[in-house]
Coordinates of C-alpha atoms in Angstrom, one line a residue:
Chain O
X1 CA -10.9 3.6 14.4
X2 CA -11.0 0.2 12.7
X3 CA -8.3 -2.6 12.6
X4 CA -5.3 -2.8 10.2
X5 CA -4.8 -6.4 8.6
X6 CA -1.4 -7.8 7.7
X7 CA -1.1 -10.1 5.5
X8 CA 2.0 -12.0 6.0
X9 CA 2.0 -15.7 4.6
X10 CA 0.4 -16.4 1.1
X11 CA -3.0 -17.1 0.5
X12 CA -6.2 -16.2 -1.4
X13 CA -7.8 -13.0 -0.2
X14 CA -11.8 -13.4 -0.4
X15 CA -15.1 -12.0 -0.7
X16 CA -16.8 -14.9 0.8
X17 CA -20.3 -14.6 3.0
X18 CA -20.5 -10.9 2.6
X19 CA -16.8 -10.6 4.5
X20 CA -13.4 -11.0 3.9
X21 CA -11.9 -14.6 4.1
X22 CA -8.0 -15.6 3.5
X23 CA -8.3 -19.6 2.0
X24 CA -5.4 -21.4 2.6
X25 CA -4.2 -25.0 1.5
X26 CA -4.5 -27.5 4.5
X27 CA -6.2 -24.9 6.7
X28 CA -10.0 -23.7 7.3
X29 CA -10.7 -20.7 5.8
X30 CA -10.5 -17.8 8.3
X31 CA -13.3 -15.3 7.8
X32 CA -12.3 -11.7 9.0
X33 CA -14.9 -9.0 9.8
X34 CA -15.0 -6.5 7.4
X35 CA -16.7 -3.3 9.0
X36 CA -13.9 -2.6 11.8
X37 CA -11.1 -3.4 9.2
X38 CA -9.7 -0.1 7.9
X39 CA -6.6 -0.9 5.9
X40 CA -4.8 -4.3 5.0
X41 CA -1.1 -4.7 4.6
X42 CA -0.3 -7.6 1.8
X43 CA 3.4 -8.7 2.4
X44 CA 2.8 -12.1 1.3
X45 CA 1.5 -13.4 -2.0
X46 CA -1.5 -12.8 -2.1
X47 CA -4.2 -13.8 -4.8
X48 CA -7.2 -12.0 -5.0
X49 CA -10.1 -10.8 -8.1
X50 CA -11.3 -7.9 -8.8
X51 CA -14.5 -9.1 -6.8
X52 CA -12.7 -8.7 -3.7
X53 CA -11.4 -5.1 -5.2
X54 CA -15.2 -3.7 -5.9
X55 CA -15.6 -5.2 -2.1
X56 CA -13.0 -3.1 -0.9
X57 CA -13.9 -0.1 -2.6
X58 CA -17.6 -0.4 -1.4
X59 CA -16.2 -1.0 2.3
X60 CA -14.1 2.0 1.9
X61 CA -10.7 -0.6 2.9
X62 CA -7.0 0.8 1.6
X63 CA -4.9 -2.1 0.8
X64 CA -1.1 -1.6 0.7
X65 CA 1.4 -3.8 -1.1
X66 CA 5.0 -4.7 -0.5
X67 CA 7.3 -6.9 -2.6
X68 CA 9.5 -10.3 -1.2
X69 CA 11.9 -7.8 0.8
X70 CA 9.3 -5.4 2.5
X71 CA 9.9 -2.8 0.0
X72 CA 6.4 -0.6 -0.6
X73 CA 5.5 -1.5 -4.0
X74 CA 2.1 0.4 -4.3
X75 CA -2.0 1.4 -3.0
X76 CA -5.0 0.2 -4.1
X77 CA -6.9 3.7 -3.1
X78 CA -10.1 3.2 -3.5
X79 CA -12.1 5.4 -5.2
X80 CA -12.5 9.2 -3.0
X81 CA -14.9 8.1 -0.5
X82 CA -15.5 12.0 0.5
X83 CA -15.0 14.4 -2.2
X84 CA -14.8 18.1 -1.9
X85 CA -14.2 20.3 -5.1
X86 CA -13.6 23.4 -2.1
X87 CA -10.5 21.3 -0.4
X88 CA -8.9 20.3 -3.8
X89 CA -8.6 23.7 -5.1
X90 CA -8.0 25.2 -1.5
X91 CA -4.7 22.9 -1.6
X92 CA -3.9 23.2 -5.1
X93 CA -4.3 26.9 -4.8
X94 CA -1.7 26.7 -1.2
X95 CA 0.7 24.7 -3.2
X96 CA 0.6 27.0 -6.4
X97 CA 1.2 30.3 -3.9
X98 CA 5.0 30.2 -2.9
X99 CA 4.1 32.4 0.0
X100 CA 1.4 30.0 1.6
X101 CA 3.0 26.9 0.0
X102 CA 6.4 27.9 2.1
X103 CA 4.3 28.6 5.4
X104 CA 2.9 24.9 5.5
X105 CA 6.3 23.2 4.2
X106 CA 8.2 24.6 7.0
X107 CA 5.8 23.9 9.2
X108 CA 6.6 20.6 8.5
X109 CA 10.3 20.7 8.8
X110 CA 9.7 22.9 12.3
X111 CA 7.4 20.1 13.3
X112 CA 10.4 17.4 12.3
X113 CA 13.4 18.9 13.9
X114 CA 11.5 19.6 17.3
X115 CA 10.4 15.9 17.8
X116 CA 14.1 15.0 16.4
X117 CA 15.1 17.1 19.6
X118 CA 12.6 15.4 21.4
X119 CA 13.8 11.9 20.8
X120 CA 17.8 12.7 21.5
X121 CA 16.4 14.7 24.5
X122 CA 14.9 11.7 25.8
X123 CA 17.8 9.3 25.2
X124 CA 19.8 12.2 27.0
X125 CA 18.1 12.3 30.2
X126 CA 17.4 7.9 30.0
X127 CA 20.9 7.2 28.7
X128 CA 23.0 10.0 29.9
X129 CA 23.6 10.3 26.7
X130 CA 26.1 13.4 25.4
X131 CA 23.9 14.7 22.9
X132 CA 24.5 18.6 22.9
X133 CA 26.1 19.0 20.2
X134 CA 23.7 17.3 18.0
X135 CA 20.6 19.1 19.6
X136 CA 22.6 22.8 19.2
X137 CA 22.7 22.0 15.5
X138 CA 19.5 21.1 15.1
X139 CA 18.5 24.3 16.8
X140 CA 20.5 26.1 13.9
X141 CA 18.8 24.1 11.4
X142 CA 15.4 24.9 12.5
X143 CA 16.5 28.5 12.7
X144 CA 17.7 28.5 9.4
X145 CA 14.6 26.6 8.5
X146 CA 12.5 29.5 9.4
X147 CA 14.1 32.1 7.3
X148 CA 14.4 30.0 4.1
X149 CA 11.9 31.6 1.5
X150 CA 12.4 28.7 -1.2
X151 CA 11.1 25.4 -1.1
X152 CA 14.6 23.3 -2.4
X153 CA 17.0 24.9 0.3
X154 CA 14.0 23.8 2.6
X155 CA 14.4 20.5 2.1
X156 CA 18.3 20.7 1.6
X157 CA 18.2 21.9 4.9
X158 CA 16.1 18.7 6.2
X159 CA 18.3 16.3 4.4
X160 CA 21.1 18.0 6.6
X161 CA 19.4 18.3 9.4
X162 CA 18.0 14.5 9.7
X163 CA 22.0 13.3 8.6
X164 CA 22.7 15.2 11.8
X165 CA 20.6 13.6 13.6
X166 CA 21.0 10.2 13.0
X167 CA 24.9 10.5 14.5
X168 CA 23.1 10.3 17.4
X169 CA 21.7 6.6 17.2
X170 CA 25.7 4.8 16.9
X171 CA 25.9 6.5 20.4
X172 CA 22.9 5.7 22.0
X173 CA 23.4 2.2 20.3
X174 CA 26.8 0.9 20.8
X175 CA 25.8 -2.8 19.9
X176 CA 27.9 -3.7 16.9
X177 CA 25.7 -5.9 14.8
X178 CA 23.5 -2.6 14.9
X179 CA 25.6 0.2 13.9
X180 CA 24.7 2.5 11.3
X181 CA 27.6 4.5 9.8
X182 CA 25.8 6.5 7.2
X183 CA 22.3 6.4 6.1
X184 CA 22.0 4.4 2.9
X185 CA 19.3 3.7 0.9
X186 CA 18.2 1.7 -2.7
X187 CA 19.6 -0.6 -1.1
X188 CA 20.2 -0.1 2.4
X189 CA 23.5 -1.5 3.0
X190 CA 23.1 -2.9 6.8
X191 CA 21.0 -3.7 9.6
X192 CA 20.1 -0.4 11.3
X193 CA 19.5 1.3 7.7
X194 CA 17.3 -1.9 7.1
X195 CA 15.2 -1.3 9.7
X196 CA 15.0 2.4 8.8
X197 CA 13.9 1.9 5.2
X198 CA 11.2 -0.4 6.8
X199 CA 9.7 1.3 9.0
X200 CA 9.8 4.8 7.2
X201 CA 7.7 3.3 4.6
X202 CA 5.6 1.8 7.2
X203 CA 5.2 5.3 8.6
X204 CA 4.2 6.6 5.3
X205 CA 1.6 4.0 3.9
X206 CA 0.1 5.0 7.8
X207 CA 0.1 8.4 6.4
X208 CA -1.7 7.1 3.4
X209 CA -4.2 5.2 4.9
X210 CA -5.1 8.4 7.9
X211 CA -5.4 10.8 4.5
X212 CA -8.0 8.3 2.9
X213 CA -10.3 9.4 5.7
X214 CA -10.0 13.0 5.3
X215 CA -10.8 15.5 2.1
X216 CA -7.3 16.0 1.3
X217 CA -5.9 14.8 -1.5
X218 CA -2.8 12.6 -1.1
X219 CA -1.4 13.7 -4.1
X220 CA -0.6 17.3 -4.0
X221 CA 2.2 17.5 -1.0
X222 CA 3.7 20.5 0.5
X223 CA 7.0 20.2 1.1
X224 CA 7.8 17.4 -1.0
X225 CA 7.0 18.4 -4.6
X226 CA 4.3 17.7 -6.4
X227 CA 5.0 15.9 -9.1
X228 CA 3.9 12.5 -11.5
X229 CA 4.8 10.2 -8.8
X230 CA 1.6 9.5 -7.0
X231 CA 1.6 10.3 -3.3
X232 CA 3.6 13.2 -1.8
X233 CA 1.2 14.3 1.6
X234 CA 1.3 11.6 3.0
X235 CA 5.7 12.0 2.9
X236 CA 5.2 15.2 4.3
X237 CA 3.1 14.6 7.6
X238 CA 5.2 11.1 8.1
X239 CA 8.6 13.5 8.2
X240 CA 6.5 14.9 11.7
X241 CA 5.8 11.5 13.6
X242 CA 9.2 9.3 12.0
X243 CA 11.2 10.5 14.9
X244 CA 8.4 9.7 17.3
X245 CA 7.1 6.5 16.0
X246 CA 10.0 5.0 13.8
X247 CA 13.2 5.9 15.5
X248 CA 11.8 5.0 19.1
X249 CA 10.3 1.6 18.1
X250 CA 14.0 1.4 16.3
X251 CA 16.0 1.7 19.9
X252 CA 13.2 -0.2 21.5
X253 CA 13.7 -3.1 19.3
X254 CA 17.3 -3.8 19.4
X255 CA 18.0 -2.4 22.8
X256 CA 15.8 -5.3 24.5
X257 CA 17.2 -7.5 21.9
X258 CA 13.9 -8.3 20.0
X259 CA 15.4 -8.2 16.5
X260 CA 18.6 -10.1 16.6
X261 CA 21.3 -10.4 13.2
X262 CA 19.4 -13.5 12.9
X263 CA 16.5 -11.5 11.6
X264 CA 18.0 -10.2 8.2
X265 CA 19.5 -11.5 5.2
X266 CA 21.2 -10.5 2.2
X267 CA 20.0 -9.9 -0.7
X268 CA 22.0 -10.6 -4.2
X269 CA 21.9 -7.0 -5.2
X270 CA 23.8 -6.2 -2.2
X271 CA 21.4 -4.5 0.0
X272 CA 20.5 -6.2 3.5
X273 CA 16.5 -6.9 4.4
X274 CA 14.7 -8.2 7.2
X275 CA 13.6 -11.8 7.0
X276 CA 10.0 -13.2 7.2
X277 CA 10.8 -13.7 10.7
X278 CA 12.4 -10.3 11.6
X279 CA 9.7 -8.7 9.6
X280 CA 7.1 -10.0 11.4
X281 CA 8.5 -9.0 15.4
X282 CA 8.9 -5.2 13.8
X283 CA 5.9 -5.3 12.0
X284 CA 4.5 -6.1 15.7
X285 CA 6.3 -3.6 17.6
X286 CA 5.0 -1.2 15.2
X287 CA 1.4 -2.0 15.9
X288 CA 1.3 -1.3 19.3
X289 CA 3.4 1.7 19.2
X290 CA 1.0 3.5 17.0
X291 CA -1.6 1.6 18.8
X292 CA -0.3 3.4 21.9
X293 CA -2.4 6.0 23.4
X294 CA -1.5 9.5 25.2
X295 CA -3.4 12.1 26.5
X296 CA -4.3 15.2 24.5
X297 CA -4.8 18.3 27.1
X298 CA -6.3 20.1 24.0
X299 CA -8.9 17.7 23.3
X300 CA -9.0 16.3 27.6
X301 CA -9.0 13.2 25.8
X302 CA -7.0 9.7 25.0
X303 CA -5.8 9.6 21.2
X304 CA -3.6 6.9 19.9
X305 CA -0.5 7.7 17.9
X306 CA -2.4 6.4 15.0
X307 CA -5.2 9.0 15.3
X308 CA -2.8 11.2 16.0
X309 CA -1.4 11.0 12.1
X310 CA -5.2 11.9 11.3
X311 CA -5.8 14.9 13.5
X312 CA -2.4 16.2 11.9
X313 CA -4.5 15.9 8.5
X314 CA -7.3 17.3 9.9
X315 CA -5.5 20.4 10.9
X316 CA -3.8 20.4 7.6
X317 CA -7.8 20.7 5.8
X318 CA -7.9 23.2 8.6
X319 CA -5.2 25.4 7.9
X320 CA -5.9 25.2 3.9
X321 CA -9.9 25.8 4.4
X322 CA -10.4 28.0 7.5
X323 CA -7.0 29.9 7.7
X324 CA -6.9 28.4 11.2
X325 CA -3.0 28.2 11.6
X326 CA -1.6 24.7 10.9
X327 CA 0.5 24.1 14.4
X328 CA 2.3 20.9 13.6
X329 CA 2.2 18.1 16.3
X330 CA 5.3 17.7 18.5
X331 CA 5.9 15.2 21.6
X332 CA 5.6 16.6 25.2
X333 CA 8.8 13.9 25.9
Chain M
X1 CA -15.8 -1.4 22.7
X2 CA -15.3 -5.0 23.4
X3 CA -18.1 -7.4 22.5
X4 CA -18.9 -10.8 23.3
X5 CA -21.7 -12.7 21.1
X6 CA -23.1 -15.6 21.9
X7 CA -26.6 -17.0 19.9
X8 CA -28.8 -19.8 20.6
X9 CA -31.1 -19.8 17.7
X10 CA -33.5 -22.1 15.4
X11 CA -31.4 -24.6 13.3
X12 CA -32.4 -23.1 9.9
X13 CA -31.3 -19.8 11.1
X14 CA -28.0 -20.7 12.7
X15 CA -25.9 -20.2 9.5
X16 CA -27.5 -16.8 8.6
X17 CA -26.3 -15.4 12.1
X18 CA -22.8 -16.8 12.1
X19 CA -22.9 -14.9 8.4
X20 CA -24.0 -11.8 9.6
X21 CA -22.0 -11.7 12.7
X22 CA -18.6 -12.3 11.2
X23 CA -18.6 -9.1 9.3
X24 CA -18.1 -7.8 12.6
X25 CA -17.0 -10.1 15.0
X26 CA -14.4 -12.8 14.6
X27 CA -15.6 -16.4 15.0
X28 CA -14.4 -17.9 18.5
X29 CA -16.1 -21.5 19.1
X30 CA -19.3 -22.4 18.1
X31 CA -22.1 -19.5 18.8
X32 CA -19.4 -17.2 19.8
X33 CA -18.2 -14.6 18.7
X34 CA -15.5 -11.5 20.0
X35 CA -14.3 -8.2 19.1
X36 CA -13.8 -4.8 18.8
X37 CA -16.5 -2.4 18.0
X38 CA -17.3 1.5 17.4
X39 CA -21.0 2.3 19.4
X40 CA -22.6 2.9 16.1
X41 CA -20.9 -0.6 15.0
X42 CA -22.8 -2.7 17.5
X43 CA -25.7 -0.6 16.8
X44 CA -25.8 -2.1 12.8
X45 CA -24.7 -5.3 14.0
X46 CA -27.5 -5.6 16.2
X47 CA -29.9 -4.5 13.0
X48 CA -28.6 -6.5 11.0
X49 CA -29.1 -9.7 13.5
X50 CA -32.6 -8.8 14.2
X51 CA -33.4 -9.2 10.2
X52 CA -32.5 -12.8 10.2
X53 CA -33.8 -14.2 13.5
X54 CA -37.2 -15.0 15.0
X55 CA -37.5 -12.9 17.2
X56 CA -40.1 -15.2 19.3
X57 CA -38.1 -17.9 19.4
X58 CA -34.6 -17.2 19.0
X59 CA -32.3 -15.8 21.5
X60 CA -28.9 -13.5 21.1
X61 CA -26.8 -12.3 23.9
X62 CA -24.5 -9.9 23.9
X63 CA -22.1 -8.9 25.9
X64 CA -20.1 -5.2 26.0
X65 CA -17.0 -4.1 28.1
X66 CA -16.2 -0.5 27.4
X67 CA -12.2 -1.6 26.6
X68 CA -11.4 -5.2 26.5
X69 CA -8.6 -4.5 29.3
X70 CA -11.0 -4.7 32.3
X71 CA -11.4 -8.3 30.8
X72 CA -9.7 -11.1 31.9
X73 CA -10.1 -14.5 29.5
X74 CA -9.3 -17.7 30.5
X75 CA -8.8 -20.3 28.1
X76 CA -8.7 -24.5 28.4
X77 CA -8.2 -27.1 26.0
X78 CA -8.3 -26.0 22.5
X79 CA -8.9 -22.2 20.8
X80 CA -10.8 -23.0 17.9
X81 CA -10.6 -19.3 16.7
X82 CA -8.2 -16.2 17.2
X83 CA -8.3 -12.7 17.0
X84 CA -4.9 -12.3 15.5
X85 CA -4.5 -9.5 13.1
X86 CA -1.2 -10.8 11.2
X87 CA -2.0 -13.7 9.5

């Protein structure tokens, strides 16, 4: 699995001896090697031709951009570097059927709530944490989410569920500068929702990026409609691994004190961001979580959480092409 | 897997080396190079460094640790190149 590039400071992204090179006033242009880079993450401003885009296509690289507050602003997707006509119509023709449409979107949800459990479990048993209330509910939820035949309540049902949930971080997290209160979002209105914004759309440009290197097609989502915006699969497999990967890098973060008040700002609209500096110690974090590698007794082998979002895909193309149930991944702790 | 580059080669040839070894190695002092490869990675890069040297008279070493964390690097004076991915 090849090497994600962020891009943080400004800079002119290259195609410059056959490789990738960032030139930068006052410094010596640093060349990068472009067959182990898989994606790149521009944050900064970054100028670049369409050179450098044919480049990128030919190398098969995803590049993800984000405005001046971190906020996802769009994919350059290069064009499908494995193309199936079979796995196109085998997921257009699962999204179309409410029956087998409904079987992978709760799925999902089922997949979601269980590593929600997970996560609260864990803080239960670290923390001694009173969390049985919360976990009973989401037991109920996922019951609920089992039954439900239509695809709205489903996701009613995860809006709920998650809201639920995420009482449970003001109580593992008592630290004041870091409490969350409600979940906002367009703008989120302080710290903790900052950080959750952030890192959710990290978690679903990962998503992105791990779907690029299968036959699906990022476009036609499960649980989350299909519609004119552009990507909607890659929502639905980051609901599975947010608990796991953004909500534990979350407590890890401010419970060691890494991100500090000092690491966001306020923005004139209202809404409260992470700062260049902030951004860059999550950004960090973030890397060697889903760097991170656990055994799979399935496989008898190591996978990192990253290749983990890509197996999940696989089993997805599974599911759609072979009929070979799609078991969504959830956390052994 | 975890490579280590290093090339002694003809003058002439030098700059076509460091060319083709940067598209998969990052640049670490003069000659050397580091990084992280798949098997069938270091397999092209070794291709692709046999096209542009003399075989007869040059000389490339390379140097492969399964994982770079049975590695330990020691480093004096000053690092003329990193292998930092946020930049």
């Amino acid at each position: 699995m090849g090497k994600t590039l962020y891009l943080m400071n400004s800079g002119e992204l290259r195609r410059r001896g056959d490789t990738l090179c960032i030139v930068r006033e006052l410094e010596k242009p640093r060349f990068l090697p472009v067959e182990s880079t898989d994606e790149i993450l521009a944050f900064g401003e970054i100028d670049f031709n369409k050179n450098l885009l044919e480049f990128l296509t030919q190398k098969q690289i995803i590049i993800h951009f984000f405005n001046y507050y971190g906020y996802y602003m769009g994919t350059f997707y290069p064009r499908e570097h494995l193309n199936a006509g079979a796995v196109i119509l085998a997921q257009a023709a699962h999204y179309m059927d409410p029956v087998r449409r409904q079987a992978i979107a709760s799925a999902f949800i089922g997949g979601a709530i269980e590593n929600m459990k997970k996560v609260a479990g864990y803080y239960k048993r670290r923390a001694a944490l009173e969390v049985d209330d919360i976990l009973s509910d989401l037991d109920s939820f996922a019951e609920t989410a089992s039954k439900t035949g239509d695809i709205a309540s489903l996701m009613g049902i995860e809006g709920n569920a998650r809201n639920r949930y995420y009482q449970f971080f003001d109580r593992l997290n008592t630290d004041p500068d870091f409490q969350m209160v409600t979940r906002t979002r367009r703008p989120p209105s302080n710290r903790m929702n900052a950080l959750i914004s952030f890192l959710n759309s990290m978690c679903y440009v990962l998503a992105i990026s791990q779907i690029y290197r299968t036959y699906l097609d990022p476009r036609i989502g499960f649980l989350h409609e299909t519609n004119f915006r552009s990507f909607s699969l890659n929502l639905d497999i980051a609901e599975i691994f947010k608990p796991i990967l953004v909500d534990r890098t979350i407590f890890s973060l401010v419970n060691k004190r890494m991100i500090q008040e000092k690491h966001f700002e306020k923005q004139s609209g209202g809404g409260i961001y992470l700062n260049e500096k902030g951004r860059e110690i999550v950004l960090r974090a973030w890397e060697e979580r889903i760097k991170e590698t656990i055994e799979l007794p399935q496989l008898k082998r190591k996978v990192s959480y990253r290749g983990l979002v890509r197996m999940e895909a696989y089993k997805i193309q599974k599911h759609i092409l072979e009929g070979e149930k799609y078991v969504p991944f959830v956390s052994r702790w | 897997m975890f490579v280590l580059m290093f090339y002694d080669v003809g003058e002439k040839r030098v700059a076509k080396v460091l060319k083709t070894a940067r598209r998969y190695l990052t640049w670490i002092q003069n000659s050397v190079l580091e990084g992280d490869l798949t098997p069938a990675q270091l397999e092209a890069l070794k291709i692709d460094v046999k096209k542009v040297i003399d075989e007869k008279y040059d000389s490339v070493l390379l140097y492969v640790w399964r994982v770079e964390r049975y590695m330990q690097r020691d480093s004096l004076g000053v690092e003329r190149g990193t292998t930092d991915y946020m930049v």
